[in-house]
XYZ file of C-alpha atoms in Angstrom:
201
model
C 0.022 -0.104 0.116
C 1.329 3.283 -0.837
C 1.831 6.478 1.101
C -1.516 8.479 1.610
C -2.455 12.027 2.380
C -5.305 13.143 4.864
C -5.292 16.759 4.397
C -1.858 17.709 5.767
C -1.495 14.614 7.857
C 1.032 12.018 6.705
C -0.089 8.383 7.254
C 1.104 5.070 6.255
C -0.620 1.833 6.502
C 1.744 -1.341 6.537
C 0.296 -4.290 4.723
C 0.733 -7.402 7.122
C 3.838 -5.552 8.473
C 5.533 -6.309 5.125
C 8.896 -4.796 5.501
C 9.010 -4.080 1.649
C 6.098 -1.545 2.129
C 7.879 0.592 4.993
C 9.950 2.619 2.509
C 7.927 5.952 2.915
C 8.174 5.743 6.663
C 11.994 5.136 6.209
C 12.290 8.180 4.204
C 10.544 10.019 7.109
C 13.044 8.804 9.594
C 16.036 9.770 7.242
C 14.595 13.314 7.100
C 14.627 13.310 10.838
C 10.836 13.299 11.145
C 9.106 11.989 14.474
C 7.041 8.902 13.744
C 3.856 7.846 15.577
C 3.180 4.072 15.564
C 1.424 1.208 17.556
C 3.189 -0.579 20.084
C 2.431 -3.323 22.603
C 0.015 -1.111 24.648
C -0.254 2.396 23.468
C 0.607 4.450 20.384
C 4.389 5.368 20.528
C 6.249 8.278 19.203
C 9.800 7.860 18.229
C 12.696 8.684 15.843
C 16.116 7.681 14.495
C 18.363 7.192 17.628
C 21.412 8.350 15.781
C 19.864 11.631 14.830
C 20.481 13.910 17.784
C 18.165 16.813 16.041
C 15.389 14.412 16.088
C 15.779 13.025 19.540
C 15.974 16.695 20.802
C 12.704 17.482 18.892
C 11.249 14.385 20.562
C 12.302 15.577 23.922
C 10.983 19.094 23.222
C 7.292 17.776 22.317
C 7.304 15.648 25.285
C 8.688 18.252 27.503
C 11.262 15.584 28.874
C 14.658 16.750 30.011
C 17.413 15.178 28.119
C 19.077 14.104 31.494
C 16.289 11.399 31.892
C 17.279 9.289 28.984
C 15.011 7.580 26.467
C 14.100 4.093 25.705
C 15.082 2.181 22.492
C 13.014 -0.571 21.082
C 14.475 -3.218 18.558
C 13.408 -6.184 16.508
C 16.124 -8.076 17.882
C 18.876 -7.853 20.416
C 21.740 -7.567 17.693
C 20.116 -4.183 16.834
C 20.908 -3.028 20.462
C 24.427 -3.919 20.345
C 25.920 -0.431 19.343
C 24.203 1.098 22.358
C 24.772 -1.686 24.948
C 28.006 -2.854 26.503
C 27.081 -6.621 26.388
C 30.268 -7.816 28.188
C 29.288 -5.858 31.038
C 25.858 -7.475 31.574
C 26.186 -9.720 34.598
C 26.298 -13.489 33.462
C 23.849 -14.466 36.223
C 21.153 -11.923 34.951
C 21.409 -12.813 31.227
C 18.885 -15.573 31.289
C 16.294 -13.540 33.178
C 16.947 -10.620 30.750
C 16.926 -12.410 27.332
C 14.048 -14.831 28.159
C 11.656 -11.951 28.740
C 12.188 -10.910 25.060
C 10.460 -10.342 22.777
C 7.798 -8.657 24.756
C 6.972 -5.473 26.767
C 9.781 -5.748 29.004
C 12.318 -2.825 29.320
C 15.772 -3.366 30.908
C 18.236 -0.771 31.956
C 21.578 -2.250 30.694
C 25.112 -0.890 30.665
C 25.644 1.670 27.978
C 28.370 1.289 25.208
C 31.175 3.772 24.958
C 29.527 4.807 21.779
C 25.943 5.335 22.900
C 25.205 8.967 22.474
C 24.464 11.363 25.407
C 21.269 12.321 24.044
C 19.887 8.787 24.551
C 21.430 7.919 28.004
C 21.264 11.504 29.687
C 23.067 11.425 32.923
C 22.829 7.581 33.280
C 25.469 4.839 33.062
C 22.766 2.467 31.639
C 20.417 2.707 28.720
C 16.816 1.393 28.510
C 16.153 -1.136 25.866
C 13.713 -3.809 24.958
C 13.192 -6.225 22.077
C 9.480 -5.848 20.698
C 7.163 -8.391 19.181
C 4.864 -5.843 17.706
C 4.816 -6.678 14.014
C 4.600 -3.106 12.763
C 7.489 -2.094 14.965
C 9.442 -5.121 14.042
C 9.066 -4.381 10.312
C 10.141 -0.763 10.825
C 13.284 -1.761 12.809
C 14.185 -4.313 10.295
C 13.913 -1.997 7.517
C 15.917 0.663 9.208
C 18.427 -2.106 10.540
C 18.468 -0.339 14.023
C 16.330 0.346 16.879
C 13.967 3.383 17.391
C 13.805 5.759 20.094
C 10.233 5.263 21.750
C 8.135 6.834 24.059
C 4.265 6.934 24.686
C 2.349 9.142 22.149
C 1.174 11.998 24.598
C 2.181 15.262 26.078
C 3.416 15.341 29.469
C 0.569 14.801 31.916
C -1.955 13.600 29.456
C -3.062 9.876 28.816
C -1.190 8.186 25.895
C -3.085 7.766 22.591
C -4.239 4.173 21.911
C -4.984 4.597 18.250
C -4.060 6.950 15.539
C -6.987 9.207 15.460
C -6.281 9.946 19.194
C -2.688 10.668 18.314
C -3.829 13.144 15.252
C -5.855 15.232 17.986
C -2.526 15.643 19.894
C 0.253 16.036 17.226
C -1.964 17.032 13.997
C 0.656 17.323 11.084
C 3.724 17.691 12.989
C 4.697 14.061 12.948
C 4.442 11.096 10.555
C 1.732 8.237 11.326
C 2.092 4.647 10.832
C -1.253 2.920 10.763
C -1.871 -0.075 13.010
C -3.449 -1.447 16.101
C -1.851 -1.456 19.541
C -1.182 -4.827 20.999
C -3.075 -6.600 23.739
C -0.911 -5.263 26.731
C -2.942 -3.408 29.213
C -0.197 -0.830 30.371
C 3.061 0.336 29.033
C 6.214 -1.929 29.382
C 7.714 -2.837 32.721
C 10.992 -1.426 33.285
C 13.742 -3.233 35.548
C 17.205 -2.685 36.247
C 19.396 -5.280 34.552
C 21.818 -5.725 37.486
C 19.370 -6.067 40.272
C 16.051 -6.822 38.728
C 14.600 -4.065 40.811
C 11.251 -2.735 39.257
C 11.664 0.849 38.075
C 8.164 0.991 36.656
C 5.406 -1.807 36.981
């Protein structure tokens, strides 16, 4: 299915999450656009993690300080390796971490030396997860990298649960990927990779 125009609002509907159909949204990412797309529980908004200007634009729209860091979501763990120090993950924690993926489980793992500060903020760890949502998997595989991801809402407001809700918030300032959210009832659990402490239930 081709890229469509609804007034001034850019939308794209993947066909069965076919990676070959994602080219228009990839072009939007490469242009530094913010993208709204379905995730496991709510609509997410994200961008290219290696594009500092795009990440800063996302932080601005979310009113989120860069010091807090952001979450990366990926189609597989190998996409996260440029940002995670795999050798620094405790051996006794690896099974717990990797057996929880793919799924709505975010882990704080040691950041790599090349992880940009605009992703990690003031922290020594980076928040990452491997998703099983077919639309996000298709996007990540087409890009060959993870996506910065946060809930599609303004600070203090509930996250959008479909594209129409997101459009009432962001209008034509972002690019939209059509699709349904998954069956999760709340955003991903966040846990510390070293201690398994639950940061967000």
